[in-house]
PDB file of C-alpha atoms in Angstrom:
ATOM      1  CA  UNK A   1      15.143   8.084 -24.891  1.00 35.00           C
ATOM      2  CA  UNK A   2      11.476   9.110 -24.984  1.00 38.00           C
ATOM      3  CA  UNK A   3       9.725  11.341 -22.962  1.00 42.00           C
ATOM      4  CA  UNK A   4       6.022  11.005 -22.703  1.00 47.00           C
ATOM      5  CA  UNK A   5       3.365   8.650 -20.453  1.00 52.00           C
ATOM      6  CA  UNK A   6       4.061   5.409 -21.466  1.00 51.00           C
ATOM      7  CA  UNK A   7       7.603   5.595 -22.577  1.00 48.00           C
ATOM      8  CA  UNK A   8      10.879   5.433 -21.391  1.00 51.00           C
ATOM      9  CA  UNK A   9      12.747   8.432 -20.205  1.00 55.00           C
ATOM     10  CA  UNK A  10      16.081   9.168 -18.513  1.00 69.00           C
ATOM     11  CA  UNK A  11      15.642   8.980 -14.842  1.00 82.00           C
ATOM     12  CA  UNK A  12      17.322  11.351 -12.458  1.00 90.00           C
ATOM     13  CA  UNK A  13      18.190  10.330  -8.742  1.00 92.00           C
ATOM     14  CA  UNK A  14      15.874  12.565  -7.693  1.00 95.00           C
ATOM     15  CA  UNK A  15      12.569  12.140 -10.229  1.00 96.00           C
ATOM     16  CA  UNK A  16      13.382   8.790  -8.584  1.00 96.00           C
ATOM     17  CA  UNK A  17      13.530   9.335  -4.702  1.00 97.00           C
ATOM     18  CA  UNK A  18      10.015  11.307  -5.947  1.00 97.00           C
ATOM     19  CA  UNK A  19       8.415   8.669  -7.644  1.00 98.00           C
ATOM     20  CA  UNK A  20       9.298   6.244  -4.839  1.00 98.00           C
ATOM     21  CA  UNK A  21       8.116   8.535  -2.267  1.00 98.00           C
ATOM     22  CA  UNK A  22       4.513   9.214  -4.217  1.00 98.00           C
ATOM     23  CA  UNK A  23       4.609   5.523  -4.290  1.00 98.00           C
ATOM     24  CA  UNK A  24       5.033   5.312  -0.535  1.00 98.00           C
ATOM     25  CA  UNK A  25       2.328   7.480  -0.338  1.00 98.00           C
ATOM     26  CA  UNK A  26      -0.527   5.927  -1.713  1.00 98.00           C
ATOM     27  CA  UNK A  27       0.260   2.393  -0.374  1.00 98.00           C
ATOM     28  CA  UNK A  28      -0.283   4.710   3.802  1.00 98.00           C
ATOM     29  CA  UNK A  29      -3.424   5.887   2.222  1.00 97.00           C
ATOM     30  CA  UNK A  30      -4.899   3.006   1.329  1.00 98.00           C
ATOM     31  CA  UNK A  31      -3.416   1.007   4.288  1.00 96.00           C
ATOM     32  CA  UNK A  32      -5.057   3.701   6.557  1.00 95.00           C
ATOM     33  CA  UNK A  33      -8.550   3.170   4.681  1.00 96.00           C
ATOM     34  CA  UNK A  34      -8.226  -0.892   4.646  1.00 95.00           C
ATOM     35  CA  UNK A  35      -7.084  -1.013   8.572  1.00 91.00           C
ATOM     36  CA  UNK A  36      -9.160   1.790   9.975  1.00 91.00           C
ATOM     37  CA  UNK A  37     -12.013   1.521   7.466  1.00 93.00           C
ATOM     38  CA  UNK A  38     -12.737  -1.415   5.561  1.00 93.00           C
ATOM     39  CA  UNK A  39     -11.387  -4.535   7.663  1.00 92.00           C
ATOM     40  CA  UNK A  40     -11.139  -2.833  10.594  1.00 89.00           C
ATOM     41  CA  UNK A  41     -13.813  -4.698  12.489  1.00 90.00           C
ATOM     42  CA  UNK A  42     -11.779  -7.802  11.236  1.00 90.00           C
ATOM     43  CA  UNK A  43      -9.116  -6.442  13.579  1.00 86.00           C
ATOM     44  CA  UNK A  44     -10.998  -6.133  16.405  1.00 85.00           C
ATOM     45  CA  UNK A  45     -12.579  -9.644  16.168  1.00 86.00           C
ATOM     46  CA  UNK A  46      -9.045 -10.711  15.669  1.00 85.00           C
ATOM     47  CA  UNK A  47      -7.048  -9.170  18.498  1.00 81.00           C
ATOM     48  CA  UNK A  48      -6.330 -12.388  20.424  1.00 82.00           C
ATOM     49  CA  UNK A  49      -3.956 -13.077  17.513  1.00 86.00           C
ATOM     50  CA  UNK A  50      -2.521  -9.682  17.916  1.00 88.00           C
ATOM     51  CA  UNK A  51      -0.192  -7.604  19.731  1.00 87.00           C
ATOM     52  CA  UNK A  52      -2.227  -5.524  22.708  1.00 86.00           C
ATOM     53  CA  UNK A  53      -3.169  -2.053  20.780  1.00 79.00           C
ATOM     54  CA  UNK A  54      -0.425  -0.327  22.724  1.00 84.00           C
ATOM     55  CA  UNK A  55       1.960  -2.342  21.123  1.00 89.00           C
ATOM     56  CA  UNK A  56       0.921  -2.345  18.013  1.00 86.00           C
ATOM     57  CA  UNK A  57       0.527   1.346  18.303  1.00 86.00           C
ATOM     58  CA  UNK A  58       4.128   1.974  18.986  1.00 93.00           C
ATOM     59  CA  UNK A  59       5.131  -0.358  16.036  1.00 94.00           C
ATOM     60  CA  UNK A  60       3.299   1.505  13.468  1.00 92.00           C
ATOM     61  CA  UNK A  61       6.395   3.469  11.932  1.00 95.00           C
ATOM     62  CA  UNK A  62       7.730  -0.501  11.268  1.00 96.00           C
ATOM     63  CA  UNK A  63       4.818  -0.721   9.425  1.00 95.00           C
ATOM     64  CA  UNK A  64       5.541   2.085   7.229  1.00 96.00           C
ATOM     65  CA  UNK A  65       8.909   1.396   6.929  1.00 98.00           C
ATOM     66  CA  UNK A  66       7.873  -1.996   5.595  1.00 97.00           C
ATOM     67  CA  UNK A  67       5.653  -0.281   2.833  1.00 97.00           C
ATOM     68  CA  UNK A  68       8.605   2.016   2.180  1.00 98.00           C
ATOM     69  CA  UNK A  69      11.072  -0.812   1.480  1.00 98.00           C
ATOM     70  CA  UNK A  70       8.086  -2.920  -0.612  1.00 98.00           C
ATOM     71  CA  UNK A  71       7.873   0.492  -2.648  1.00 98.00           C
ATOM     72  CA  UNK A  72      12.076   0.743  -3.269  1.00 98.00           C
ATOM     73  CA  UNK A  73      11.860  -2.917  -4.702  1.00 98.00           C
ATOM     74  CA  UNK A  74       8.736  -2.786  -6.746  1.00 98.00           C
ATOM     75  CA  UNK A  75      10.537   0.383  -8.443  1.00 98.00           C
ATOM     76  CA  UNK A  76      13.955  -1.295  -8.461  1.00 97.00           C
ATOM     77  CA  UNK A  77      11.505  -4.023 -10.477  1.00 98.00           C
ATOM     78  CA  UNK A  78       9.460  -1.862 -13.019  1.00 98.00           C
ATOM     79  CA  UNK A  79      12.465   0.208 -13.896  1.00 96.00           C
ATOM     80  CA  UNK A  80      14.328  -3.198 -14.851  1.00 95.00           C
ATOM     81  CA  UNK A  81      11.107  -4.596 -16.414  1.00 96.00           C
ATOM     82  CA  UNK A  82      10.591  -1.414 -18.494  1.00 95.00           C
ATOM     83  CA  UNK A  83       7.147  -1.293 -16.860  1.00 96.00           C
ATOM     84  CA  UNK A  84       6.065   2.744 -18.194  1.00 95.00           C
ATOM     85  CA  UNK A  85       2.829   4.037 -17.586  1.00 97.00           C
ATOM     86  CA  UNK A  86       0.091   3.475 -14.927  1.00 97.00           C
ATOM     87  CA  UNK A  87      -1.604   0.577 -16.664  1.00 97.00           C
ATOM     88  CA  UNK A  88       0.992  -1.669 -17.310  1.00 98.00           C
ATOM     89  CA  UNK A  89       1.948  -0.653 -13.400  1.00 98.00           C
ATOM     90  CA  UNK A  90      -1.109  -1.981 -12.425  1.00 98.00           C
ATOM     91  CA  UNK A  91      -0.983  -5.147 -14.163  1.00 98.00           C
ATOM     92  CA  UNK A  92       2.704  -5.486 -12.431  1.00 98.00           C
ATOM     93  CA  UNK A  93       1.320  -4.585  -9.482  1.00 98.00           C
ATOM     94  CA  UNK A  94      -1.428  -7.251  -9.514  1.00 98.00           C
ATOM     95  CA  UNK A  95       1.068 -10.251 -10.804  1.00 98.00           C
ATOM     96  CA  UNK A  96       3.920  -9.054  -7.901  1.00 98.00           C
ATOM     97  CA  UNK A  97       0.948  -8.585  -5.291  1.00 98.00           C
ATOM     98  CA  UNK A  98      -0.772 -11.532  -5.890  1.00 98.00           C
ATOM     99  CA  UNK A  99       2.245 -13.627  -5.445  1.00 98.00           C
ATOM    100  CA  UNK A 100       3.517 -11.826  -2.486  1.00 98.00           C
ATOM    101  CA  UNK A 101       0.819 -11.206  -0.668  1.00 98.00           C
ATOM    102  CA  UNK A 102       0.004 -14.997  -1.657  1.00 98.00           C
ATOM    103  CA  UNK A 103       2.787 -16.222   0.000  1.00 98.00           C
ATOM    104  CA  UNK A 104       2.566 -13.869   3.423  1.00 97.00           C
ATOM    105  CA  UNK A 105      -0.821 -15.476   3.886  1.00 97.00           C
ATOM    106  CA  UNK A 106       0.288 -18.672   3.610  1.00 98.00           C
ATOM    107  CA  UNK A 107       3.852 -17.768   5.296  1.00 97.00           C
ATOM    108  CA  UNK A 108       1.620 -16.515   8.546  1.00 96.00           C
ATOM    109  CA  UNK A 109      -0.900 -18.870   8.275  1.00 96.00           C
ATOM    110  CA  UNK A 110       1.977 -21.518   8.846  1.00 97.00           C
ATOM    111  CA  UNK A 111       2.858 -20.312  11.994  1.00 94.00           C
ATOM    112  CA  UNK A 112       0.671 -17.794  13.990  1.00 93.00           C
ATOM    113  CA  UNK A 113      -3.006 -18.147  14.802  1.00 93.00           C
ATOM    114  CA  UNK A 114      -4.598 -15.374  13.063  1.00 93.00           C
ATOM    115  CA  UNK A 115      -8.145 -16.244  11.435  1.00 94.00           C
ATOM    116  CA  UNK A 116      -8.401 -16.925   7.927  1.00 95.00           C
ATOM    117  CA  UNK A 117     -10.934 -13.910   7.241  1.00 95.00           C
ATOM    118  CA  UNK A 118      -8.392 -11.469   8.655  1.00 94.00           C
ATOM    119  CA  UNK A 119      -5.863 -13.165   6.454  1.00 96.00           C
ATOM    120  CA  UNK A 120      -7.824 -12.950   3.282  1.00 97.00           C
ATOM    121  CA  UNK A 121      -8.499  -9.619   3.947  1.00 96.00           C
ATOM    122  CA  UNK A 122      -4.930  -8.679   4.156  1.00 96.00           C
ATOM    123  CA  UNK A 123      -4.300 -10.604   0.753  1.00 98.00           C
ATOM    124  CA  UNK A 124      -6.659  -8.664  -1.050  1.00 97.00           C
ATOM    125  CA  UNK A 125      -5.730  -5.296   0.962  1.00 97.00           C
ATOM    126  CA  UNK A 126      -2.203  -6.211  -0.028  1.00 97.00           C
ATOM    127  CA  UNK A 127      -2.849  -6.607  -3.885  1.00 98.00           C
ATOM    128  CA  UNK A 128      -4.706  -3.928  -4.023  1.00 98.00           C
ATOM    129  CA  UNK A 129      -2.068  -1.575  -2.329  1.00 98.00           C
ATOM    130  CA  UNK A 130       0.652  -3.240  -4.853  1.00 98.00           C
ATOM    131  CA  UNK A 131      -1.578  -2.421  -8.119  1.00 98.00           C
ATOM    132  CA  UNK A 132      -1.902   1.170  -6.594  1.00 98.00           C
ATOM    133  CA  UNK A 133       1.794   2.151  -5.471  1.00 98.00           C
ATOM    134  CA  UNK A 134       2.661   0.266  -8.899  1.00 98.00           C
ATOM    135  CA  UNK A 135       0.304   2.577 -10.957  1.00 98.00           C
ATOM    136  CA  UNK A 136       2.028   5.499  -9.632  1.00 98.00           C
ATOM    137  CA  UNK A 137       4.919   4.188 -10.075  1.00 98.00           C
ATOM    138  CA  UNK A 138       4.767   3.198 -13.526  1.00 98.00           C
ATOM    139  CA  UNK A 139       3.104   6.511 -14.759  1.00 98.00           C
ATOM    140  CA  UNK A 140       5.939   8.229 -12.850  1.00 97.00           C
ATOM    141  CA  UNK A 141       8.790   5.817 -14.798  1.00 97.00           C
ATOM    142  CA  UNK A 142       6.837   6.701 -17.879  1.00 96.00           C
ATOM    143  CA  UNK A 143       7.380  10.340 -17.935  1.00 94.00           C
ATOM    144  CA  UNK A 144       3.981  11.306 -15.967  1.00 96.00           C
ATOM    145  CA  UNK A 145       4.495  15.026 -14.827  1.00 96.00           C
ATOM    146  CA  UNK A 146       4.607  14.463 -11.255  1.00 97.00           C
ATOM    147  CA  UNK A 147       3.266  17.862  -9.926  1.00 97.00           C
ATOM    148  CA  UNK A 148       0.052  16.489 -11.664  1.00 98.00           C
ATOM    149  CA  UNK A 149       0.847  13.235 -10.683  1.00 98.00           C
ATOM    150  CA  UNK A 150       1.443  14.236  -7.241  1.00 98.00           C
ATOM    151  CA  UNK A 151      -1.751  16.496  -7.002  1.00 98.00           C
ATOM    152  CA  UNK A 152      -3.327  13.033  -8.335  1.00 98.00           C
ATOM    153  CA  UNK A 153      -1.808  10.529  -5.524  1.00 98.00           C
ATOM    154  CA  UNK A 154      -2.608  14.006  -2.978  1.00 98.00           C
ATOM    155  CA  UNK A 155      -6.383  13.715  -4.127  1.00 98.00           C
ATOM    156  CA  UNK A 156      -6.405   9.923  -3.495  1.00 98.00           C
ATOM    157  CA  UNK A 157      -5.540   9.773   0.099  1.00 98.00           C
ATOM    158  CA  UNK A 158      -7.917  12.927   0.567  1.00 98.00           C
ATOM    159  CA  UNK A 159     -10.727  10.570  -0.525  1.00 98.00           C
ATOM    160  CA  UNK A 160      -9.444   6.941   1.615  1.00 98.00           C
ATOM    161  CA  UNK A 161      -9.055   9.538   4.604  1.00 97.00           C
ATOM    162  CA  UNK A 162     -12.571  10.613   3.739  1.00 97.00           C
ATOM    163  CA  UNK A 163     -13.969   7.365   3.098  1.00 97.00           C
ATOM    164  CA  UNK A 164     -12.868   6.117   6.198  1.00 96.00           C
ATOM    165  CA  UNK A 165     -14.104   8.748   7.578  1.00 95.00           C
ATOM    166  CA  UNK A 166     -17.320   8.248   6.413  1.00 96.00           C
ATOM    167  CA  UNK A 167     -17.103   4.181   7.235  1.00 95.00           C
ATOM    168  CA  UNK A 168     -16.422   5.234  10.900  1.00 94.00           C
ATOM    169  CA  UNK A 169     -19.357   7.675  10.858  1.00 93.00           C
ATOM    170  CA  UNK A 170     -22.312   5.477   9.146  1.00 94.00           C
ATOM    171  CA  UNK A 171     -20.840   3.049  12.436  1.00 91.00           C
ATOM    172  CA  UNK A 172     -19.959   0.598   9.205  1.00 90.00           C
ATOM    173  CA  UNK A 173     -15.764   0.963  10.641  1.00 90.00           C
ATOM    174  CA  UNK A 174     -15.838   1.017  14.460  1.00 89.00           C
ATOM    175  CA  UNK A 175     -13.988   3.946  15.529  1.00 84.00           C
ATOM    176  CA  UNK A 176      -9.803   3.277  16.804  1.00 69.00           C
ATOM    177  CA  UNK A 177      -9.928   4.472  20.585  1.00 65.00           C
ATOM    178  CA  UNK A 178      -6.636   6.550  21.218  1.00 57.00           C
ATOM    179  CA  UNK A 179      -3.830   4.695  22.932  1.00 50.00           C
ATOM    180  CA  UNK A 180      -2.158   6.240  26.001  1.00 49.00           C
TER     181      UNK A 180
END
């Protein structure tokens, strides 16, 4: 085998567990910037469809187990599809979040009365954290050096941290109150 960005290389179970886990990664930083930044008015103007904050509080770490298991199977998926380096990750990314964010929507939209903005804001959210976690991914499948790749995934939730920061600042995001 190969070794090199882009290419196939033997996989250890633990360049593995690392790859999944920078994966993980990137899909809570850009969930924190779309739900606390970005759409997070869309939330507010939506909570009679959702859980009391409390609640939804407390059920966070499902949440992130959720991205966690989403990150296992899109890795499970590349590695099968022979999907090296971060732009074909992307482009698997799109294709498998399109679809399955695609069919969430539509899945919750069936049965639960959340507003169609909030939905379509979670479909796009959703495709766009699947083209992410999948970049990393796929340049970690492909033989990326992940201290550089992790510096690269570290840098990236620095800046959606930041830029929801910033969104919450400029009074664009309101601002979570804590939960007690």
């Amino acid at each position: 085998m190969q070794d090199g960005p882009g290419n196939p290389i033997g996989l250890s179970s633990k360049r593995l567990v690392f790859i999944i886990l920078l994966g993980w990664f990137s899909m809570l930083g850009f969930d924190l910037f779309q739900n606390a930044g970005l759409f997070a008015k869309l939330l507010l103007d939506s909570k009679s469809s959702l859980l009391p904050p409390e609640q939804l509080f407390r059920r966070i770490p499902m949440g992130y187990l959720a991205f966690f298991l989403v990150t296992i199977l899109l890795t499970w998926l590349q590695a099968k599809a022979q999907t090296y380096g971060w732009k074909r990750g992307v482009v698997f990314g799109l294709k498998f979040g399109l679809l399955s964010q695609a069919a969430l929507a539509f899945g919750t939209y069936s049965g639960f009365p959340v507003p169609i903005p909030l939905l379509f804001a979670w479909f796009i959210g959703g495709t766009v954290q699947c083209c992410i976690a999948s970049g990393v991914i796929g340049s970690g499948l492909g033989g990326a050096h992940l201290g550089r790749l992790s510096a690269k995934v570290g840098l990236f939730v620095l800046v959606m941290v930041a830029a929801t920061m910033v969104l919450q600042g400029l009074g664009i995001a309101p601002v979570m109150q804590g939960v007690r």
